[in-house]
Tab-separated table of C-alpha atoms and ligand atoms in Angstrom:
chain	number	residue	atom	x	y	z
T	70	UNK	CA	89.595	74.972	148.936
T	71	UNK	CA	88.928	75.137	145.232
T	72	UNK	CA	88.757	78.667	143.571
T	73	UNK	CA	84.210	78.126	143.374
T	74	UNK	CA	84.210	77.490	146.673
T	75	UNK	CA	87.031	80.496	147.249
T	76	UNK	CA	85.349	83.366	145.739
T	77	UNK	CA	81.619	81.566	147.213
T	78	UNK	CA	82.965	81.721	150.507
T	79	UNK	CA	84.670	85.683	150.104
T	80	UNK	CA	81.472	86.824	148.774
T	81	UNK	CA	79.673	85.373	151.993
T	82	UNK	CA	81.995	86.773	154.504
T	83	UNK	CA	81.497	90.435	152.989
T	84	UNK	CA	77.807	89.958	153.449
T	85	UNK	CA	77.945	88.958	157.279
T	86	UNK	CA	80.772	91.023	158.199
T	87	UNK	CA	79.716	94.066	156.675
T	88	UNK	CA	76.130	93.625	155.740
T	89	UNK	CA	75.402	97.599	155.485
T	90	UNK	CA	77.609	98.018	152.754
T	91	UNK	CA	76.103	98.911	149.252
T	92	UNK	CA	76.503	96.578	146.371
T	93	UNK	CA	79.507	98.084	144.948
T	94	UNK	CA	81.061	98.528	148.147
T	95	UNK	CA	80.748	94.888	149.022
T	96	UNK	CA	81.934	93.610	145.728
T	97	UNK	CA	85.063	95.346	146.558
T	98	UNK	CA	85.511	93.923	149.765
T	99	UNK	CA	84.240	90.458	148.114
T	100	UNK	CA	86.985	90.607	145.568
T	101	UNK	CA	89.571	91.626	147.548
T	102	UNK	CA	88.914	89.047	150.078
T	103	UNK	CA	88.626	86.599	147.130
T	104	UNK	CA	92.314	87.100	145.936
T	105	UNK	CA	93.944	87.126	149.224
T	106	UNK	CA	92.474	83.821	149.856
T	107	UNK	CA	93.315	82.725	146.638
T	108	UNK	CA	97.141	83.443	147.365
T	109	UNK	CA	97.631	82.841	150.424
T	110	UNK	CA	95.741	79.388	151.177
T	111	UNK	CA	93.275	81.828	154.054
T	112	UNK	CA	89.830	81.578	155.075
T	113	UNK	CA	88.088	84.968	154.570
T	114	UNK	CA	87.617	85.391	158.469
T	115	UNK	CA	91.234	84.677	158.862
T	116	UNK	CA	92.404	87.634	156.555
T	117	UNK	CA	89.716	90.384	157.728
T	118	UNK	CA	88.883	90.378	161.057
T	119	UNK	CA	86.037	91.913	162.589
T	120	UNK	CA	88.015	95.075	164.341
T	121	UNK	CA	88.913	95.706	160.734
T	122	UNK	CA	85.113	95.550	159.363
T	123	UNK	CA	83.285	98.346	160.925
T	124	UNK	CA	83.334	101.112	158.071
T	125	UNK	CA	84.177	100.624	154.717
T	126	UNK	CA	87.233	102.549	154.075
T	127	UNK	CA	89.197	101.062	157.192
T	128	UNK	CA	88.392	97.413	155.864
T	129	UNK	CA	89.601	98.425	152.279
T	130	UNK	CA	92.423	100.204	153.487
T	131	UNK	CA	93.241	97.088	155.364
T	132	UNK	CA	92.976	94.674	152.905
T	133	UNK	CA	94.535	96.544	149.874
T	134	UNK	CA	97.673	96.488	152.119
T	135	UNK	CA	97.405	92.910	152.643
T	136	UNK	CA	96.488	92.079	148.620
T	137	UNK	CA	99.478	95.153	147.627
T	138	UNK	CA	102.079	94.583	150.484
T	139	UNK	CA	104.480	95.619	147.394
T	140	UNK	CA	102.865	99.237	146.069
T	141	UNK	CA	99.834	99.968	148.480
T	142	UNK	CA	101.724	102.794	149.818
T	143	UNK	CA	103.163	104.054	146.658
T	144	UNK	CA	100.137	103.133	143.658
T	145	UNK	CA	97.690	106.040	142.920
T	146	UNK	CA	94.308	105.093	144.819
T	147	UNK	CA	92.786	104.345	141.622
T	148	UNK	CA	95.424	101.983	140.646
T	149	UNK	CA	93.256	99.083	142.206
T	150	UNK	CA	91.338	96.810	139.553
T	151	UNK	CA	88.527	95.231	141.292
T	152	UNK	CA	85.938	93.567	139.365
T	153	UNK	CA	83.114	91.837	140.850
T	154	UNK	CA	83.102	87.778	141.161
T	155	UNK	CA	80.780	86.933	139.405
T	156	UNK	CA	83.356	84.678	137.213
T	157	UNK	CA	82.181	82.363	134.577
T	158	UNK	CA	83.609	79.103	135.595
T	159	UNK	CA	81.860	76.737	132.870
T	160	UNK	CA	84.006	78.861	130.226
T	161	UNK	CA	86.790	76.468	131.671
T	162	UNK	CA	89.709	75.993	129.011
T	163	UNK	CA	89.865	72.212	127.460
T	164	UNK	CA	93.424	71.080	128.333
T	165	UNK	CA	93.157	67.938	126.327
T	166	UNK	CA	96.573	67.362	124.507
T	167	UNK	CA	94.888	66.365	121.068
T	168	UNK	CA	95.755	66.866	117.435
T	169	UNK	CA	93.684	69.685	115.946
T	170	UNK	CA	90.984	67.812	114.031
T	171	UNK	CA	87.778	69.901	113.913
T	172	UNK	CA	83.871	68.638	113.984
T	173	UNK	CA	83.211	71.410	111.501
T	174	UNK	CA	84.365	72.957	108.374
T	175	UNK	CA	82.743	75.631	106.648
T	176	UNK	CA	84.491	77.085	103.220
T	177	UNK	CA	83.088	80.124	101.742
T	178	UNK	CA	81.207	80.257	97.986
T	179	UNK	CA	84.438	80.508	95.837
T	180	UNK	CA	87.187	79.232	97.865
T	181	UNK	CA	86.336	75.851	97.437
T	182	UNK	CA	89.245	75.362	94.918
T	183	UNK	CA	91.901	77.472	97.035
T	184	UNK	CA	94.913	75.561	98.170
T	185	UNK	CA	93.942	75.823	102.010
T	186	UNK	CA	90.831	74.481	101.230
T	187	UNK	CA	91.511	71.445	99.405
T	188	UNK	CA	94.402	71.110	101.827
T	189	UNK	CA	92.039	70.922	104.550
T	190	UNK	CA	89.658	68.566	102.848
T	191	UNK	CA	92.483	65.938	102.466
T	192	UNK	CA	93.815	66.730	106.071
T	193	UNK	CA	90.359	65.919	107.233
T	194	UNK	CA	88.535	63.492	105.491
T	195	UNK	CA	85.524	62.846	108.670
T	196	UNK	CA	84.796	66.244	108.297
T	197	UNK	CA	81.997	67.044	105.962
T	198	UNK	CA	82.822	70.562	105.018
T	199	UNK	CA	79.907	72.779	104.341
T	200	UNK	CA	79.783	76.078	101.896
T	201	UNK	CA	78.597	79.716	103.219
T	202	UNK	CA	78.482	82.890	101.275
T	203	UNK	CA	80.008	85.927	102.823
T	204	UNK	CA	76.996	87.646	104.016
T	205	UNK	CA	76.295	84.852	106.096
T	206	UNK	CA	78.706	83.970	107.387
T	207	UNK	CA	78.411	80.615	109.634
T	208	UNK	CA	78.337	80.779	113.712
T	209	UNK	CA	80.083	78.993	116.298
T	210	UNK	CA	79.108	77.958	120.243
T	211	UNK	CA	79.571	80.722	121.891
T	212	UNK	CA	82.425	79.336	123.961
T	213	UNK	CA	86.293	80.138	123.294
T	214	UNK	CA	86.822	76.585	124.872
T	215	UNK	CA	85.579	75.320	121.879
T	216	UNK	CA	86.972	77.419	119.050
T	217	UNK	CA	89.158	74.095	117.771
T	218	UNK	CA	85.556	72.249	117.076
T	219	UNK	CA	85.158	74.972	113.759
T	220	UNK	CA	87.545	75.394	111.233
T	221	UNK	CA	86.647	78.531	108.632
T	222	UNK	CA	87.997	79.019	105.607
T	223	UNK	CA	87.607	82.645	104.184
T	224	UNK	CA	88.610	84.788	101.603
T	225	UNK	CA	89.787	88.244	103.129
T	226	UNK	CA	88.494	91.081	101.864
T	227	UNK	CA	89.490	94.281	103.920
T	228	UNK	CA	92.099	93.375	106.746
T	229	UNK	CA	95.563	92.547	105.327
T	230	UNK	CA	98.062	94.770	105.900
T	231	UNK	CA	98.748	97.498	108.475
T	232	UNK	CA	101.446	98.769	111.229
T	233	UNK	CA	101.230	97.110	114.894
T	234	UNK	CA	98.971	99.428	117.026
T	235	UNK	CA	100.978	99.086	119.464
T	236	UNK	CA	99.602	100.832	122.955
T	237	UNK	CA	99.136	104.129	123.867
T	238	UNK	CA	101.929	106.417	124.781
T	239	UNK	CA	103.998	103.828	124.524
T	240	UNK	CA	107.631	103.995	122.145
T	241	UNK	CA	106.892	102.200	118.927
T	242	UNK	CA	109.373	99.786	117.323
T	243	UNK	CA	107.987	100.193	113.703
T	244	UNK	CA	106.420	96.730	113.203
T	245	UNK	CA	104.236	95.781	110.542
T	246	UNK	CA	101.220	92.862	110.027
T	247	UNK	CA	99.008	91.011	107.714
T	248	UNK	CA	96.849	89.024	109.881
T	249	UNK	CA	96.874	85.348	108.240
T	250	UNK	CA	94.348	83.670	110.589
T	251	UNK	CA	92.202	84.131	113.758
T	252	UNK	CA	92.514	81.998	116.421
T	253	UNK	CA	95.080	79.948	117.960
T	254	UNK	CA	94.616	76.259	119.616
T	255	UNK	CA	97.210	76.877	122.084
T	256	UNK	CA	96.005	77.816	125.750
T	257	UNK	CA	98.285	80.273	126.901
T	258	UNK	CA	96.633	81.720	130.409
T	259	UNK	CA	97.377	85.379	129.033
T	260	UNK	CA	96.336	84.819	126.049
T	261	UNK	CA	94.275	88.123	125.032
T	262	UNK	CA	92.026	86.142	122.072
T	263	UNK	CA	90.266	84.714	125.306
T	264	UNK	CA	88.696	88.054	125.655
T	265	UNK	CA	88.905	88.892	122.142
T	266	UNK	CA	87.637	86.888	120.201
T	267	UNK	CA	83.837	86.759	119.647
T	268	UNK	CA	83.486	84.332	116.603
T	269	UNK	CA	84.984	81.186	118.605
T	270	UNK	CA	86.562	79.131	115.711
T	271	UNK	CA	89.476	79.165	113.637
T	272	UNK	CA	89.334	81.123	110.819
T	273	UNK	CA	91.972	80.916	108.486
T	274	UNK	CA	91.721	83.064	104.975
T	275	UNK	CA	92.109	81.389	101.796
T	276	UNK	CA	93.688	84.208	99.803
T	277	UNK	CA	97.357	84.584	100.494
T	278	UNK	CA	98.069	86.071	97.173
T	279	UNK	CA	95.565	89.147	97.749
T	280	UNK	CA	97.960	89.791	101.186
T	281	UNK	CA	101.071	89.951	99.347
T	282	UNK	CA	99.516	91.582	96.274
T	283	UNK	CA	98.689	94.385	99.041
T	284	UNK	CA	102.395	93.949	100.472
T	285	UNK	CA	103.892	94.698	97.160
T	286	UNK	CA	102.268	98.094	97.167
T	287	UNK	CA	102.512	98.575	100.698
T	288	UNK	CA	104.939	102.068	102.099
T	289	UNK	CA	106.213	100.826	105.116
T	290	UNK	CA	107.649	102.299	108.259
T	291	UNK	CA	111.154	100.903	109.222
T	292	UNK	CA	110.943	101.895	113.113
T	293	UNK	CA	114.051	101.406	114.828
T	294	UNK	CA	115.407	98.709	112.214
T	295	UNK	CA	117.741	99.455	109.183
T	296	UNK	CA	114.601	97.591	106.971
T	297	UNK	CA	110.845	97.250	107.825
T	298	UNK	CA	109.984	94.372	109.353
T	299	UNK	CA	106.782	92.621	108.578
T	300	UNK	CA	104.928	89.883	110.533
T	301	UNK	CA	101.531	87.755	110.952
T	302	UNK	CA	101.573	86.564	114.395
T	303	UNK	CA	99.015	88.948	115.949
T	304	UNK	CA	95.650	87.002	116.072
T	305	UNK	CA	97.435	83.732	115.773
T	306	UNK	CA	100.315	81.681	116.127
T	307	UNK	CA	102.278	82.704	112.814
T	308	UNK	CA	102.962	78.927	112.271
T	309	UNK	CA	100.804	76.660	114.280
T	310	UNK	CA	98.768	75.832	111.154
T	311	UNK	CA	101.240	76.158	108.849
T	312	UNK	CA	100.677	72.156	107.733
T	313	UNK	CA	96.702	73.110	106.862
T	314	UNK	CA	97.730	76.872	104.285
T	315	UNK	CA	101.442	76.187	103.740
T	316	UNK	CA	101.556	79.889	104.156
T	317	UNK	CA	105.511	79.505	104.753
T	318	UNK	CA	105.727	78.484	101.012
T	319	UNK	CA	104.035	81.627	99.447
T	320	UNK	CA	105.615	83.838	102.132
T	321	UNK	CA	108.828	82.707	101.956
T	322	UNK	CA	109.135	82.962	97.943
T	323	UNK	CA	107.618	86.403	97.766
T	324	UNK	CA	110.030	87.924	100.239
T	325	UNK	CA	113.162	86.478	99.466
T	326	UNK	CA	115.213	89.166	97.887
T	327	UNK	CA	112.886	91.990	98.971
T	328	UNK	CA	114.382	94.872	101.035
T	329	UNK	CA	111.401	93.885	103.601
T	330	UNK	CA	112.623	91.253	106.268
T	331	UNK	CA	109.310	89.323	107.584
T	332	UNK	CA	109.435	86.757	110.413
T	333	UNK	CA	106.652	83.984	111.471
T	334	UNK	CA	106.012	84.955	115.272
T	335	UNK	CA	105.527	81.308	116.984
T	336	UNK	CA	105.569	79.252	119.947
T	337	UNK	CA	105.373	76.134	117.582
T	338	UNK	CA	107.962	73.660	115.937
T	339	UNK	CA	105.547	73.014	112.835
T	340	UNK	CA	108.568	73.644	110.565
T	341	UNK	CA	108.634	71.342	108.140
T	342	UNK	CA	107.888	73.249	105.295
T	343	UNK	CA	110.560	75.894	105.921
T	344	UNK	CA	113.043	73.275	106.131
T	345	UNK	CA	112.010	71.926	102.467
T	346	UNK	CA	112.241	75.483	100.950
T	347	UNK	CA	115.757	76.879	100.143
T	348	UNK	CA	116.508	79.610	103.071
T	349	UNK	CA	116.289	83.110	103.173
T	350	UNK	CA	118.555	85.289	104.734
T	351	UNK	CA	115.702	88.257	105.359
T	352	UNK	CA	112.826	85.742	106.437
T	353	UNK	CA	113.250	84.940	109.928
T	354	UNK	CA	111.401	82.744	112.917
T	355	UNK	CA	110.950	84.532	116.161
T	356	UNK	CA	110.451	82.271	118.982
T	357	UNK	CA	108.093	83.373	121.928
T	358	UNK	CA	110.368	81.937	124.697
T	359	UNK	CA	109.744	81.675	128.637
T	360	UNK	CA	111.215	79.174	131.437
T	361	UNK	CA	110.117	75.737	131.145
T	362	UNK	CA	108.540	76.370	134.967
T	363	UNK	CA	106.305	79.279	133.143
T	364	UNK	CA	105.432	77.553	129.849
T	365	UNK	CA	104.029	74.849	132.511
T	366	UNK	CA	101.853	76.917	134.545
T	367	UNK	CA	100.545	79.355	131.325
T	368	UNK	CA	101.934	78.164	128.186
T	369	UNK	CA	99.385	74.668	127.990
T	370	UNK	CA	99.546	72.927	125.267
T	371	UNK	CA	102.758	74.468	123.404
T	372	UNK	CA	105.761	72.945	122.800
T	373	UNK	CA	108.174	73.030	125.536
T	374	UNK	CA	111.314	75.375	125.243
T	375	UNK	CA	113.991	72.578	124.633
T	376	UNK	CA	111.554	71.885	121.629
T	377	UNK	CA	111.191	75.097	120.607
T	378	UNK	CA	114.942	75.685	120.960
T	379	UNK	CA	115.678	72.252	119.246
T	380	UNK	CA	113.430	73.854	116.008
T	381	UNK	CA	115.361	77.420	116.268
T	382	UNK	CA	118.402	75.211	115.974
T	383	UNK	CA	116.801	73.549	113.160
T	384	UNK	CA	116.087	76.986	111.616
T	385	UNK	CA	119.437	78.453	111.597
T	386	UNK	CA	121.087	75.569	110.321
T	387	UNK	CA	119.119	75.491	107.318
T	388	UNK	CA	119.858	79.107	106.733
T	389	UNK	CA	116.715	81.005	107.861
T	390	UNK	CA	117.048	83.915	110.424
T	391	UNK	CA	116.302	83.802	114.387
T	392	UNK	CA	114.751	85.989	116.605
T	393	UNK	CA	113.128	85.794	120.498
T	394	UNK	CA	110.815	87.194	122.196
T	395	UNK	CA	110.996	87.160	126.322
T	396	UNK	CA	107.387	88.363	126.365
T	397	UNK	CA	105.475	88.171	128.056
T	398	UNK	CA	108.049	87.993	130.848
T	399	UNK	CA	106.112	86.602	133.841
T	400	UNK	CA	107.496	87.813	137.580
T	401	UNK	CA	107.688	84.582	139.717
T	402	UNK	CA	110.016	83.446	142.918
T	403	UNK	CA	113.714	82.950	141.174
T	404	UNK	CA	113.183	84.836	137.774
T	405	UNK	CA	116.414	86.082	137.342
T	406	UNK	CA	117.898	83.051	137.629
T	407	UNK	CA	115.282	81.455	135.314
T	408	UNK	CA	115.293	83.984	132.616
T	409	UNK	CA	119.216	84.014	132.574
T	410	UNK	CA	119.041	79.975	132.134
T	411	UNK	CA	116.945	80.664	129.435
T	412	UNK	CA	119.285	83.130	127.629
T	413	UNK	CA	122.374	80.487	128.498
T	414	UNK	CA	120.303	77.736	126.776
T	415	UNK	CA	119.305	80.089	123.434
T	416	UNK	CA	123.519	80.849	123.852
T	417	UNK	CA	124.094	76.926	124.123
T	418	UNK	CA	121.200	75.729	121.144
T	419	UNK	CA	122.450	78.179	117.632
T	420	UNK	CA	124.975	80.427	116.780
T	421	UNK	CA	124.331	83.666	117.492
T	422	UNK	CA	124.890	85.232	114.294
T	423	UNK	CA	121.471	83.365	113.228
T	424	UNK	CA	119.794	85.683	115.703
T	425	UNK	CA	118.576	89.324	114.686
T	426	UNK	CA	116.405	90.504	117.578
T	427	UNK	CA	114.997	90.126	121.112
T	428	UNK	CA	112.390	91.967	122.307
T	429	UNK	CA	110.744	91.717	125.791
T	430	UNK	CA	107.595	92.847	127.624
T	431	UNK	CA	106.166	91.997	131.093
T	432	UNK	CA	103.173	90.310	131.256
T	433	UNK	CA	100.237	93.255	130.557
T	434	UNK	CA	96.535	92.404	129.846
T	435	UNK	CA	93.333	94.761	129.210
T	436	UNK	CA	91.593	94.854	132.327
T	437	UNK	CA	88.469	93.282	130.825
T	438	UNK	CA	90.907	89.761	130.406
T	439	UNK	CA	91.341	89.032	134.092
T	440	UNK	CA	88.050	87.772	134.880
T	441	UNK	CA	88.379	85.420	131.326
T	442	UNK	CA	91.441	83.828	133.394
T	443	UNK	CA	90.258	83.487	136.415
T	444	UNK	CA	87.526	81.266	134.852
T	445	UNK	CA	89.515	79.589	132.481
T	446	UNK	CA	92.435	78.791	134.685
T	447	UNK	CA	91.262	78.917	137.973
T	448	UNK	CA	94.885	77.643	139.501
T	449	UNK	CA	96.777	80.325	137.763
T	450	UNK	CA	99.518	82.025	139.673
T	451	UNK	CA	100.202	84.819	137.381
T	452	UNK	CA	97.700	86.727	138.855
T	453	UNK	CA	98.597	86.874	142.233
T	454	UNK	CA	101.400	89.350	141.527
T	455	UNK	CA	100.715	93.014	142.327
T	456	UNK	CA	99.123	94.337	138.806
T	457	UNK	CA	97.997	97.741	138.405
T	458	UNK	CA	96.019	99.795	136.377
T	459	UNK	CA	98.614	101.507	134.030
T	460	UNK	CA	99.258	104.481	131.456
T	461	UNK	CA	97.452	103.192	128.876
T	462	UNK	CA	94.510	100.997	130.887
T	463	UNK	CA	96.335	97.687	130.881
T	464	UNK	CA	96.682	95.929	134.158
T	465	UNK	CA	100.821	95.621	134.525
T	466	UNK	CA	103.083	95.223	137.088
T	467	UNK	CA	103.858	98.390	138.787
T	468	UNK	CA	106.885	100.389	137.015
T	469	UNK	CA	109.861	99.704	139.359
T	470	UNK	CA	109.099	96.225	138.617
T	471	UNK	CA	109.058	96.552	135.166
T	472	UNK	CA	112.111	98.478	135.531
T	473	UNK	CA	113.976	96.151	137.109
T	474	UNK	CA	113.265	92.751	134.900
T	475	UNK	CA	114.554	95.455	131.827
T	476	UNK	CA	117.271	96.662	133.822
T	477	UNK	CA	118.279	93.185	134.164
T	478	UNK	CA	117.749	91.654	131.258
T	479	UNK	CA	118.684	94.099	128.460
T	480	UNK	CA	121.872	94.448	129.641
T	481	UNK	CA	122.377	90.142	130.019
T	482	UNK	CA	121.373	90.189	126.473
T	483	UNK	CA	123.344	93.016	125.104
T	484	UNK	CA	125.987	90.850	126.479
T	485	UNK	CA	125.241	87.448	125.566
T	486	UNK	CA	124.211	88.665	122.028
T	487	UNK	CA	125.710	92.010	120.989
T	488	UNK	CA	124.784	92.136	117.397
T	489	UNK	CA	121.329	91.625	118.118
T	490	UNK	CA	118.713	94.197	118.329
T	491	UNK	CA	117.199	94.254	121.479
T	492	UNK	CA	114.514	96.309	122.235
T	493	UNK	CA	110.892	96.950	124.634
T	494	UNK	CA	107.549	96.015	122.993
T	495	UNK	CA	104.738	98.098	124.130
T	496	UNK	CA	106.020	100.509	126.971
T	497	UNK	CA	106.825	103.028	127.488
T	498	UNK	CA	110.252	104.856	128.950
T	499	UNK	CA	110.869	104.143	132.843
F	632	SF4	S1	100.420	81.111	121.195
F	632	SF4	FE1	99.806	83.235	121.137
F	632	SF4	S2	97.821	83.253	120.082
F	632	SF4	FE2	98.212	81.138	120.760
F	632	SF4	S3	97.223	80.943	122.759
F	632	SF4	FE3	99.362	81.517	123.111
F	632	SF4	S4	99.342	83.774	123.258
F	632	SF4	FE4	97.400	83.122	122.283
C-alpha cells in the first residue's frame, strides 16, 4: 500500500471503529494507526482490533505500546508527538539527479558588478537575469521542491556574523557563523530548511568582503577549543556552490595566519578551488559523514561517502585541515557495525594528523519538520524509530538511546583518532 492510500485508509478505520470520538481524539488514533501501518506493512483493522476500540484511552494505550514497544512504559505521557494527517503530499521532493542550472536569476540594484554575479551570468548564459531593489525583493513558488528553479543574488545587510544558537539547555561547544547563502540543492530527508525556509530559492549574498570586514572586528568565544572556530555551513552546504561565489578564495586568504581556525561544513566534493589555492594549516573541511546504506535512504542527491572520503583525501594532501561530523547519526538495524566501518574507512582514506575534530549528534528535528518529511519522502525509514518529544522540544530518540550510540562511538573514536577533538553537538549531558 502506498503511504496516500496508508494514512487514507488509518484515517477511515478511526472513523468506523470509533466514530464517537471527538476530532482531536480521532486524529490521534488516525495517526497512530497511520505509523504502525506504515512500519509494519498492516492493515489498520489488523493492528487495532475492535476489543481494543471501545473507549478512547484503552485504544491509545494500546496502540502507543504497539507504535513505542521500546519507551511506552518508561516516556513521560506527553512524550508522544502526534500530529494530524493531513500531510501535504504534492510538496513531494524532486529527486532528479541534474546539474544546478536555474530558470531564474534575480540580482539586486548594485550587485550587478559583484564577482558572484558576473560569475553567475557566465555560468548561465539561458538565464536572463533580472534586477530587484531591496525593498522588493523578488518571490518564488511557494514550494521548497522548487527552490533550485531561483537563484538570488543579494547584498547582506544585517546577518553576518554570530555564535551557533545551539539548543536549549544543551552544553555548547563555542562555534561561530557567518551565514554565506540560503538554501541548499541537496535533499537530505532531515533536512530542517524543508520546514524552514519560506523564500524557496537560493539566495546567495554578493558581499563577502562586508562578512569578513565584520569578522575582523568580531570578539569571539573559543568554547571548548584552544582557538575559536568559525564556520558558514548553517543555512547551506558551506561548499556546494562554491564554483558560482568562489567564496573558498576570499575565505581562505583572509584567514590564513589569523589566530581564528574556520572550516567549510559540507557534504560536497566541489573542491576545486581549494586545491588551486596554497593550503592553510587553520582552514579546515569538515565532512558530514554517514554509512553509504544511510546517505541512500536520506542523503539524495549528495555525493556518496567513498566520494566524499576520496575529496577529504584530496584535502589533506594538499595541506588543508580535516574534520567529520557523524551527525546526524541515524539509528537503523546493524549501526554499530556500520558506523565503525565508517570510522575504519576515514582511518583507511588520510592520515590522521590531517584531522582536528569529530563531532556527533543523533538525528533530532523540531516537531513542526515531521509532517514536511512525511510528504516529501513518503518511503522514509528514519521515522519509524521511537522519537520523542525532548528537553528542548525537538523530537529525538529517547536518552538511553542516545546514550548508547555516544557511549559507543566516542570511545571508538578516541581510539581510532586520539589527537582529535571529539565532542556532542547540541545535547545535553546523559
Ligand atoms: S546538505 Fe545540509 S543544507 Fe543541504 S539538504 Fe542536506 S542537511 Fe540540508
Amino acid at each position: 500500500m502506498n503511504i496516500i492510500d496508508t494514512a487514507a485508509k488509518a484515517q477511515e478505520y478511526a472513523n468506523e471503529i470509533m466514530p464517537f470520538l471527538g476530532i482531536n481524539k480521532k486524529r490521534e488514533i488516525a495517526r497512530l494507526l497511520f505509523e504502525i501501518a506504515k512500519r509494519d506493512n498492516l492493515a489498520p483493522p489488523a493492528i487495532l482490533p475492535p476489543q481494543y476500540a471501545k473507549n478512547f484511552e484503552q485504544a491509545k494505550k494500546f496502540l502507543i505500546s504497539k507504535r513505542y514497544p521500546k519507551n511506552f512504559k518508561t516516556a513521560a505521557p506527553d512524550s508522544f508527538y502526534l500530529p494530524d494527517l493531513n500531510l501535504n503530499f504534492t510538496l513531494k521532493a524532486d529527486l532528479k539527479q541534474e546539474i544546478f542550472y536555474p530558470k531564474n536569476i534575480f540580482i539586486e540594484n548594485g550587485e550587478e558588478g559583484s564577482p558572484a554575479a558576473q560569475n553567475a551570468l557566465k555560468l548561465f548564459p539561458k538565464t536572463s537575469p533580472q534586477y530587484f531593489d531591496y525593498k522588493n525583493f523578488p518571490a518564488a513558488e511557494a514550494n521548497y521542491s522548487k527552490r533550485k528553479e531561483t537563484l538570488i543574488i543579494t547584498k547582506e545587510k544585517f546577518d553576518f556574523v554570530k555564535p551557533c544558537p545551539c539548543t536549549r539547555d544543551c552544553f555548547c561547544c563555542g562555534y561561530n557563523l557567518i551565514n554565506l547563502g540560503f538554501g541548499c540543492a541537496y535533499e537530505c530527508a532531515y533536512c530542517f530548511l524543508q520546514q524552514y525556509q519560506n523564500l524557496h530559492a537560493i539566495i546567495l549574498p554578493a558581499n563577502i568582503s562586508d562578512f569578513l570586514k565584520k569578522v575582523e572586528s568580531a570578539k569571539f568565544k573559543k568554547g571548548i577549543f584552544p582557538y575559536a572556530r568559525v564556520g558558514s555551513g548553517e543555512f547551506t552546504d558551506s561548499l556546494i556552490f562554491d564554483n558560482i561565489t568562489n567564496y573558498s578564495k576570499d575565505i581562505v586568504t583572509f584567514f590564513r595566519g589569523r589566530a581564528e581556525y574556520f572550516e567549510f561544513k559540507t557534504k560536497s566534493v566541489n573542491i576545486d578551488n581549494l586545491l588551486n589555492l596554497p593550503p592553510a594549516g587553520n582552514v579546515a573541511v569538515g565532512w558530514s559523514v554517514n554509512p553509504q546504506n544511510i546517505i541512500d535512504e536520506t542523503e539524495l542527491l549528495t555525493p556518496s561517502l567513498k566520494e566524499r572520503l576520496c575529496a577529504a583525501a584530496k584535502i589533506a594532501a594538499h595541506g588543508f585541515k580535516t574534520a567529520f561530523h557523524f551527525d546526524p547519526v541515524i539509528l537503523h538495524d546493524g549501526w554499530r557495525e556500520n558506523y565503525k566501518k565508517v570510522l575504519e574507512e576515514i582511518e583507511n582514506a588520510l592520515p590522521k594528523e590531517s584531522i582536528l575534530w569529530f563531532s556527533l549528534g543523533t538525528l533530532r528535528f523540531k516537531r513542526e519538520l515531521k509532517k514536511f518529511i512525511e510528504a516529501r519522502f513518503a518511503d522514509n525509514s528514519i521515522l519509524d524509530e521511537e522519537f520523542l518529544l525532548a528537553f528542548d522540544g525537538k523530537l529525538r530518540y529517547a536518552d538511553a538511546a542516545r546514550k548508547e550510540v555516544y557511549d559507543y562511538l566516542r570511545p571508538l573514536i578516541k581510539q581510532k583518532f586520539p589527537a582529535a577533538v571529539n565532542y556532542l553537538c547540541m545535547e545535553k549531558q546523559i
